[in-house]
PDB file of C-alpha atoms in Angstrom:
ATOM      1  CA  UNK S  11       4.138  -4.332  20.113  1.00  0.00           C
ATOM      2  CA  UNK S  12       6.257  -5.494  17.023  1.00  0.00           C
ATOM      3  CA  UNK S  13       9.769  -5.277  16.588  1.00  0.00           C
ATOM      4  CA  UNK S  14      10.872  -3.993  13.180  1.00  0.00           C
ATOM      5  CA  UNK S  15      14.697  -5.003  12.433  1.00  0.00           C
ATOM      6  CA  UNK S  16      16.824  -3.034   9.701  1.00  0.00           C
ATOM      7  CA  UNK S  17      19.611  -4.730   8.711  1.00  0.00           C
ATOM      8  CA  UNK S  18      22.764  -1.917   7.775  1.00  0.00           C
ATOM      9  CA  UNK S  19      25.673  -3.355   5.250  1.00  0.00           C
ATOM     10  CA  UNK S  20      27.881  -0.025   5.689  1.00  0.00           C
ATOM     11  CA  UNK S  21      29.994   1.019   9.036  1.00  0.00           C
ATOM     12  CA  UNK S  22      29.624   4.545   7.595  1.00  0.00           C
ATOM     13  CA  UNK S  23      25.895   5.095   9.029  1.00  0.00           C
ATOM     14  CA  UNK S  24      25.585   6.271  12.295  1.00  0.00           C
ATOM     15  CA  UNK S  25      21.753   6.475  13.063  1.00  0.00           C
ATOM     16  CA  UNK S  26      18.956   4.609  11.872  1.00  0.00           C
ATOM     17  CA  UNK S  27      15.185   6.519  11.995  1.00  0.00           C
ATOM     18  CA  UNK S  28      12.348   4.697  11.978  1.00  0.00           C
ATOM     19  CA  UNK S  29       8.899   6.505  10.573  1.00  0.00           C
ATOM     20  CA  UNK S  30       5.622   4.119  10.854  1.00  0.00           C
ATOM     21  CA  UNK S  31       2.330   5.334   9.478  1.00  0.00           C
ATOM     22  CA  UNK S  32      -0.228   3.495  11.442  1.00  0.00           C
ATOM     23  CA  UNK S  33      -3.657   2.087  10.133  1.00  0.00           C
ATOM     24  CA  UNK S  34      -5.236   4.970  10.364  1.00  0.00           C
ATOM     25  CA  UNK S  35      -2.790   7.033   8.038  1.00  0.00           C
ATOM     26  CA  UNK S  36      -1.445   9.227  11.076  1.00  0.00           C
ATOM     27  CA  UNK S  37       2.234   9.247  10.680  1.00  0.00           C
ATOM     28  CA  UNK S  38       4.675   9.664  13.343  1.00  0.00           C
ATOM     29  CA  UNK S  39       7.673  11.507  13.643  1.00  0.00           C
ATOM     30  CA  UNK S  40      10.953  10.012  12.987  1.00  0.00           C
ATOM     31  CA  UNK S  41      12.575   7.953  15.727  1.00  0.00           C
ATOM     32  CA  UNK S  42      15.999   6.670  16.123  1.00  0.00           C
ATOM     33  CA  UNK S  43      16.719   2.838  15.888  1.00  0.00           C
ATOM     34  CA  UNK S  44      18.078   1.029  18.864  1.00  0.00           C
ATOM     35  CA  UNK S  45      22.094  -0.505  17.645  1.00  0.00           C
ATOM     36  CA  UNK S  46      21.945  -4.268  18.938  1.00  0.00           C
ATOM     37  CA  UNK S  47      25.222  -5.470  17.243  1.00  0.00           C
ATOM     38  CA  UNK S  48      27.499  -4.398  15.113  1.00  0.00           C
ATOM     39  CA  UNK S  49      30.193  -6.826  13.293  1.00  0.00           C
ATOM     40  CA  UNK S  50      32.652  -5.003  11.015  1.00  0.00           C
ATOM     41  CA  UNK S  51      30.259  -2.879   8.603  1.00  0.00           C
ATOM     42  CA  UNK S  52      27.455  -5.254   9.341  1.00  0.00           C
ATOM     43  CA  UNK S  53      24.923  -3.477  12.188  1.00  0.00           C
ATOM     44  CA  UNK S  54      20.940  -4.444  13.474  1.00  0.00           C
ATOM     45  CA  UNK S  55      18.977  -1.872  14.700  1.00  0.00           C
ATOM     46  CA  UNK S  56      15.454  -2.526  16.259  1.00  0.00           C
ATOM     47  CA  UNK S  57      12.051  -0.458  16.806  1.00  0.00           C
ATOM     48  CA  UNK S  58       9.453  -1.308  18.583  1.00  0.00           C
ATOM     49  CA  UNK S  59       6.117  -0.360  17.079  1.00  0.00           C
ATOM     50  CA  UNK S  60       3.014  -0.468  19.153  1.00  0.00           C
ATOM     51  CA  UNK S  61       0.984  -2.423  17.296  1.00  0.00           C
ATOM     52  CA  UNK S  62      -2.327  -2.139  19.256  1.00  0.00           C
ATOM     53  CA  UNK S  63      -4.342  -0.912  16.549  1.00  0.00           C
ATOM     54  CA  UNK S  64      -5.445  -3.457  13.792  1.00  0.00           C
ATOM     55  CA  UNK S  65      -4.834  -3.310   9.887  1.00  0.00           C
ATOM     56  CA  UNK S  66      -2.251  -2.186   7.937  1.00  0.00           C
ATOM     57  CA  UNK S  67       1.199  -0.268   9.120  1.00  0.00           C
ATOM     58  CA  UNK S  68       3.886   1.428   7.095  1.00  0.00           C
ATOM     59  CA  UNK S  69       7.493   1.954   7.741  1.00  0.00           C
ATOM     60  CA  UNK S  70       9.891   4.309   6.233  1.00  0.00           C
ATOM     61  CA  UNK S  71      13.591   4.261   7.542  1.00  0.00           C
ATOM     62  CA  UNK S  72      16.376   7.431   7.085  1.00  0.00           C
ATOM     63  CA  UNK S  73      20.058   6.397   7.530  1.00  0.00           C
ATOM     64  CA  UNK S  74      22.218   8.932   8.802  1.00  0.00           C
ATOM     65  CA  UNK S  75      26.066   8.615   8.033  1.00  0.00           C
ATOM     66  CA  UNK S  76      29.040  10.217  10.229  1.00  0.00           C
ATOM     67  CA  UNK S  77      28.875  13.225   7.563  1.00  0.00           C
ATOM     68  CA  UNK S  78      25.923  13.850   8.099  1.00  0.00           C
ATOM     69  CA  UNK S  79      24.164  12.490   4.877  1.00  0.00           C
ATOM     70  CA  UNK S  80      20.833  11.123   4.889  1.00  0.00           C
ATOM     71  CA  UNK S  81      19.752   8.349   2.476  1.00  0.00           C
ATOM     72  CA  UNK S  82      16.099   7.109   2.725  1.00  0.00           C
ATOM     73  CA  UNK S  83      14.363   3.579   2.712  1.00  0.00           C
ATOM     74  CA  UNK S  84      12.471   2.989  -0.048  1.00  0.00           C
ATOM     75  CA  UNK S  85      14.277   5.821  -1.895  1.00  0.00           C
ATOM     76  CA  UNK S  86      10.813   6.731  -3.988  1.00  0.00           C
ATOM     77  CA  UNK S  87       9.335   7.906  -0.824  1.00  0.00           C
ATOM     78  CA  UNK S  88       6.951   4.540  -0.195  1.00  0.00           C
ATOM     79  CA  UNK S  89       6.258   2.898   2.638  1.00  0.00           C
ATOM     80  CA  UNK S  90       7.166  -0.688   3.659  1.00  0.00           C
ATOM     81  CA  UNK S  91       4.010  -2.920   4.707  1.00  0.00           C
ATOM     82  CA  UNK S  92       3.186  -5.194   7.280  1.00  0.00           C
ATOM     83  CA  UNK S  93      -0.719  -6.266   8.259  1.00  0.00           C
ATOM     84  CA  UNK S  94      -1.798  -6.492  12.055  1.00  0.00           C
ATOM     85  CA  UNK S  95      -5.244  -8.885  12.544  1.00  0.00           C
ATOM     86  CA  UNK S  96      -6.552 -11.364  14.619  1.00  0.00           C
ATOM     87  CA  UNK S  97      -8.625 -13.389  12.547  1.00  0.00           C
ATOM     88  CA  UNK S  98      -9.804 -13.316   8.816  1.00  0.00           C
ATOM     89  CA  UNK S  99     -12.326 -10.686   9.732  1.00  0.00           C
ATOM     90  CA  UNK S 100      -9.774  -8.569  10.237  1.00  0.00           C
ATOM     91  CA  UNK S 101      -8.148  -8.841   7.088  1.00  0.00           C
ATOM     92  CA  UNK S 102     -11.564  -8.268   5.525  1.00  0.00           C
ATOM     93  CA  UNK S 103     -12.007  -5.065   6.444  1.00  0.00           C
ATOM     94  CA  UNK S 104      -8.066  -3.947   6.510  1.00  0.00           C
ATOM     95  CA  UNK S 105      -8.450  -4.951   2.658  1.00  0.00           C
ATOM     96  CA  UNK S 106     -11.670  -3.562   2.230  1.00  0.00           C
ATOM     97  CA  UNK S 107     -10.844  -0.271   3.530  1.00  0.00           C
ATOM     98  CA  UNK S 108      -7.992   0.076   1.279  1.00  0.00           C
ATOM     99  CA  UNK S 109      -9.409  -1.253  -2.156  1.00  0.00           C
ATOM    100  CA  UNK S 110     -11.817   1.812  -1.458  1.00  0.00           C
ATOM    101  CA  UNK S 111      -9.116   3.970  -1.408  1.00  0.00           C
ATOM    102  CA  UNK S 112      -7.760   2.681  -4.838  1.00  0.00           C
ATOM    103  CA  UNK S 113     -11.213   2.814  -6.217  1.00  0.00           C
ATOM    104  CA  UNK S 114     -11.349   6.835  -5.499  1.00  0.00           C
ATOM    105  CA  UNK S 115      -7.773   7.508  -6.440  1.00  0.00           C
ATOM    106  CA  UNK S 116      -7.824   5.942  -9.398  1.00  0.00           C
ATOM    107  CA  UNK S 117      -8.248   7.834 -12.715  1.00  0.00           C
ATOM    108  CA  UNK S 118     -10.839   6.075 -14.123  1.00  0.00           C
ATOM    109  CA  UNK S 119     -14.119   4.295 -12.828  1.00  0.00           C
ATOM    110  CA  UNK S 120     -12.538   1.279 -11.204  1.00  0.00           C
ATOM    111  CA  UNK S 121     -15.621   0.218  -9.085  1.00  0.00           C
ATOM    112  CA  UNK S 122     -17.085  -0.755 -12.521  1.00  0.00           C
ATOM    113  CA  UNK S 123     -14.339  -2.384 -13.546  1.00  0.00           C
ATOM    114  CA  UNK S 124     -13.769  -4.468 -10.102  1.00  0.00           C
ATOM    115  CA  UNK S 125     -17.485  -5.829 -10.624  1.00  0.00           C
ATOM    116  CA  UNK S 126     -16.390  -6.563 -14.051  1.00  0.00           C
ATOM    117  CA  UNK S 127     -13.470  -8.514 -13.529  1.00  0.00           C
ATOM    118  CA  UNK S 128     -15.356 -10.158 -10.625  1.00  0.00           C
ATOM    119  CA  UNK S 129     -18.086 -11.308 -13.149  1.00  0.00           C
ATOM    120  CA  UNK S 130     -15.402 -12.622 -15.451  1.00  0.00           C
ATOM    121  CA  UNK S 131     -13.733 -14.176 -12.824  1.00  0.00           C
ATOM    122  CA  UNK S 132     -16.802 -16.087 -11.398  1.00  0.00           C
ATOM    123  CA  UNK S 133     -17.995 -17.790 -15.010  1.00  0.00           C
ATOM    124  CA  UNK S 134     -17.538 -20.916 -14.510  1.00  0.00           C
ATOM    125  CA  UNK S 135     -15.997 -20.763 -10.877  1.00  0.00           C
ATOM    126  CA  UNK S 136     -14.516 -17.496  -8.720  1.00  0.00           C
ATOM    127  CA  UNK S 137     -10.668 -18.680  -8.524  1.00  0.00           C
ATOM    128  CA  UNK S 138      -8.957 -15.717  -9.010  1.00  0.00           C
ATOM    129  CA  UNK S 139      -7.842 -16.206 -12.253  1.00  0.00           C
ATOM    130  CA  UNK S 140      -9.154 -14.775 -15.937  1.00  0.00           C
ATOM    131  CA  UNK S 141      -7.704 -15.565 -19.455  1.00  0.00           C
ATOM    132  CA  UNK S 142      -6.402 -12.521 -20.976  1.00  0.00           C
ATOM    133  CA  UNK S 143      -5.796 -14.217 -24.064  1.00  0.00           C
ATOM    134  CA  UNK S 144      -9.739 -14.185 -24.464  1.00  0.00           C
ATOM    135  CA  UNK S 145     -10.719 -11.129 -26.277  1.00  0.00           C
ATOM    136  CA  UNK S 146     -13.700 -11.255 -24.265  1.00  0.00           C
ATOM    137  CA  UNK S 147     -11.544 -10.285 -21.090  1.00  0.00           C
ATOM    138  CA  UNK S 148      -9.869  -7.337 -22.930  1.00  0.00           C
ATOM    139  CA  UNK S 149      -9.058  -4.489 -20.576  1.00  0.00           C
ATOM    140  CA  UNK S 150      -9.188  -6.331 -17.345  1.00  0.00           C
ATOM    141  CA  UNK S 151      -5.181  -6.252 -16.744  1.00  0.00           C
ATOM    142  CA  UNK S 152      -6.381  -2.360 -15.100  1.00  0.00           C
ATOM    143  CA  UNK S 153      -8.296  -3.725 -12.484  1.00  0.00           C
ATOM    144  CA  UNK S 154      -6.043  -6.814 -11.691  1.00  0.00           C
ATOM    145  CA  UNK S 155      -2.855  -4.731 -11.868  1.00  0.00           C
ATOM    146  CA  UNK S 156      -4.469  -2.321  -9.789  1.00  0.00           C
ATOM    147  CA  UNK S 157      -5.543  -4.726  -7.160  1.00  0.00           C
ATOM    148  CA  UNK S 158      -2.264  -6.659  -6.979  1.00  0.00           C
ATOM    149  CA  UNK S 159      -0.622  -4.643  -4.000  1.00  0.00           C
ATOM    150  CA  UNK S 160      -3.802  -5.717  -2.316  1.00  0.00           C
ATOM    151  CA  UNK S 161      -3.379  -9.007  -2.572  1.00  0.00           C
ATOM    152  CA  UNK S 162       0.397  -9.004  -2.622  1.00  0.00           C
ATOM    153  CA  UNK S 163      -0.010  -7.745   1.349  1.00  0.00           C
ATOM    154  CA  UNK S 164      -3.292  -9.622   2.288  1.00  0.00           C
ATOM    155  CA  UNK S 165      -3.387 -12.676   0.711  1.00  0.00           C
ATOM    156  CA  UNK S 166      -0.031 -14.061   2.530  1.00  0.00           C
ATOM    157  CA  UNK S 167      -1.972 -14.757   6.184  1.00  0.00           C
ATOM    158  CA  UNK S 168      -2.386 -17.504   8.227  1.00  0.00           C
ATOM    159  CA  UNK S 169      -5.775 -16.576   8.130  1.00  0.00           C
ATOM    160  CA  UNK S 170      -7.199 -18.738   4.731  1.00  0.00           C
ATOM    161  CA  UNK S 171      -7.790 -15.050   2.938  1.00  0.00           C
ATOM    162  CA  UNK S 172      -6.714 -16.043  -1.240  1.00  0.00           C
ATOM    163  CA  UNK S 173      -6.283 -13.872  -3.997  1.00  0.00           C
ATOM    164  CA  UNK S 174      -9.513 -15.432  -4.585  1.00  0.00           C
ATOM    165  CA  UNK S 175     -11.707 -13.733  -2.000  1.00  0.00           C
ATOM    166  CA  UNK S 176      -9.719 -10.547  -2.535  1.00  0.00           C
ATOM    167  CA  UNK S 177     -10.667 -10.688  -6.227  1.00  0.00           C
ATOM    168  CA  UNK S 178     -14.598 -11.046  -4.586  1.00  0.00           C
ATOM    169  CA  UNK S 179     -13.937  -8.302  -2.830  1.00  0.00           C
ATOM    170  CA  UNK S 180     -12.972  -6.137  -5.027  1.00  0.00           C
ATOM    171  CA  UNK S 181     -16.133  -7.140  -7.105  1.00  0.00           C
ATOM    172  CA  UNK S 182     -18.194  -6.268  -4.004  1.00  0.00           C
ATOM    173  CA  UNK S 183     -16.509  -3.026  -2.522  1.00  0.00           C
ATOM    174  CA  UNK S 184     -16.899  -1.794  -6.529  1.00  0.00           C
ATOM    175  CA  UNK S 185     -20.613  -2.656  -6.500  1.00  0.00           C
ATOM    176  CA  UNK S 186     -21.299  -1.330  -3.077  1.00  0.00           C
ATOM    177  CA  UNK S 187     -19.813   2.281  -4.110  1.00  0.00           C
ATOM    178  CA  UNK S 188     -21.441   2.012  -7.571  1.00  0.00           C
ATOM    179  CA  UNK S 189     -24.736   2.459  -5.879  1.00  0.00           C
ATOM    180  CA  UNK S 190     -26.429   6.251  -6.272  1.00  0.00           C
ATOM    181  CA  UNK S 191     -29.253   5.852  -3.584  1.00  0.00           C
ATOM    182  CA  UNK S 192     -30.374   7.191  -0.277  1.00  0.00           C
ATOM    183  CA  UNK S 193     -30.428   3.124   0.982  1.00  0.00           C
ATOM    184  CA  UNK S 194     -27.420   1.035  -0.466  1.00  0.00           C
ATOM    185  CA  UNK S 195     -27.574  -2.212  -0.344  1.00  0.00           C
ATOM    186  CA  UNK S 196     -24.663  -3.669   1.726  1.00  0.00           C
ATOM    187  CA  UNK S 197     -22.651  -6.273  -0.416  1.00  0.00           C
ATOM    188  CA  UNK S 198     -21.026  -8.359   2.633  1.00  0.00           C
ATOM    189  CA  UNK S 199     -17.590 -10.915   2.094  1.00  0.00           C
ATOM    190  CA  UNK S 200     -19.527 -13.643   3.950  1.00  0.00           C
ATOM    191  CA  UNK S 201     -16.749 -15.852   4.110  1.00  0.00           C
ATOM    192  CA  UNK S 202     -13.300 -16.303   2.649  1.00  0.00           C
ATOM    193  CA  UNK S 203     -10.761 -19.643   1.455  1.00  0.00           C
ATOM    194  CA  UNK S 204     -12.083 -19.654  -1.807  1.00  0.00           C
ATOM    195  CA  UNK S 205      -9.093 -22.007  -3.525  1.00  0.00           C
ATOM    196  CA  UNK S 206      -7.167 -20.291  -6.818  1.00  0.00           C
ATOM    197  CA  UNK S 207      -6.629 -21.527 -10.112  1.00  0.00           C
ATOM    198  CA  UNK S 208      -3.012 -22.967  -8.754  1.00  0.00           C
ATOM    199  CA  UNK S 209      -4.791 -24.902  -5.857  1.00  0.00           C
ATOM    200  CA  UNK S 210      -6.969 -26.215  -8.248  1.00  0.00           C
ATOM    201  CA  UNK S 211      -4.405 -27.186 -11.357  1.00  0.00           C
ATOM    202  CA  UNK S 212      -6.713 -25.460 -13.841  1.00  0.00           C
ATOM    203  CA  UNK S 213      -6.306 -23.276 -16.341  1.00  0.00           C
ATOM    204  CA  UNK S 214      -7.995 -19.803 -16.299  1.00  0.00           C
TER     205      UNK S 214
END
């Protein structure tokens, strides 16, 4: 299991609930926090999430004052991250899963523009990194900006996994769904630590 802390700056709030949504988008009910020390209006409260299941978990919190009150955590109704893996593999297909889910939320065709930014990316080197003061890159902040909570949660491992590969990724998972056939070809991340443009000192 892992054991989330919330850190409360007012000696107004009574109760902490915790609310995870687990990798596999169930989400479970509300939970009170465990108080493990209180100073003046300073307080820790822990939860314990089982964590057996790989990939990516969310937490929401609701603080409860004496009155009654309830204030939630993040106030837009979002959920804090955290990733669960073993290995790089793991993050793979955590990452995977979910830039498919952007891909077929997203307003427009983003698949195409994922192999797109990929193929831009990869002249002259895949490092995660495109010039947008080229003209010939115009339009490609959608597909970066639309990728960067991907690689704001999965590129921060210990596991080698860059905004490089995830960029790769992206370009693969958006050529993979792109295909209208009975037999798609599978378009597999066959291995990841693919250096950025800031491990390499270059300029995009």
């Amino acid at each position: 299991s892992t054991v989330i802390n919330a850190k409360v700056f007012d000696d107004d709030i009574r109760r902490v609930r915790f609310r995870v949504q687990l990798p596999n988008s169930n989400r479970l009910s509300f939970t009170d926090g465990v108080k493990v020390s209180s100073n003046g209006d300073e307080s820790d409260y822990e939860f314990a999430v089982d964590t057996t299941m790989k990939g990516k978990y969310g937490i929401m919190l609701e603080l409860i004052d004496f009155s009654g009150n309830t204030e939630s955590i993040p106030s837009d109704g979002s959920w804090m991250t955290f990733l669960v893996a073993e290995n790089a593999a793991d993050v793979v297909i955590s990452a995977r899963a979910e830039i498919a889910t952007i891909i077929s939320d997203h307003p427009t065709n983003l698949a195409a523009k994922f192999v797109r930014m990929g193929f831009h990316d990869c002249v002259g080197g895949c490092d995660g990194c495109v010039d947008m003061l080229n003209g010939d890159n115009f339009g490609l902040d959608v597909p970066i900006e639309a990728l960067q909570p991907v690689v704001d949660l999965y590129s921060h491992t210990d596991f080698g996994v860059t905004r490089a590969d995830l960029w790769v990724l992206a370009a693969l998972e958006g050529a993979s769904g792109s295909q209208d056939t009975l037999e798609p070809r599978e378009f597999a991340m066959e291995w990841v630590g693919r250096p950025t443009c800031e491990d390499l000192n270059s300029v995009c």
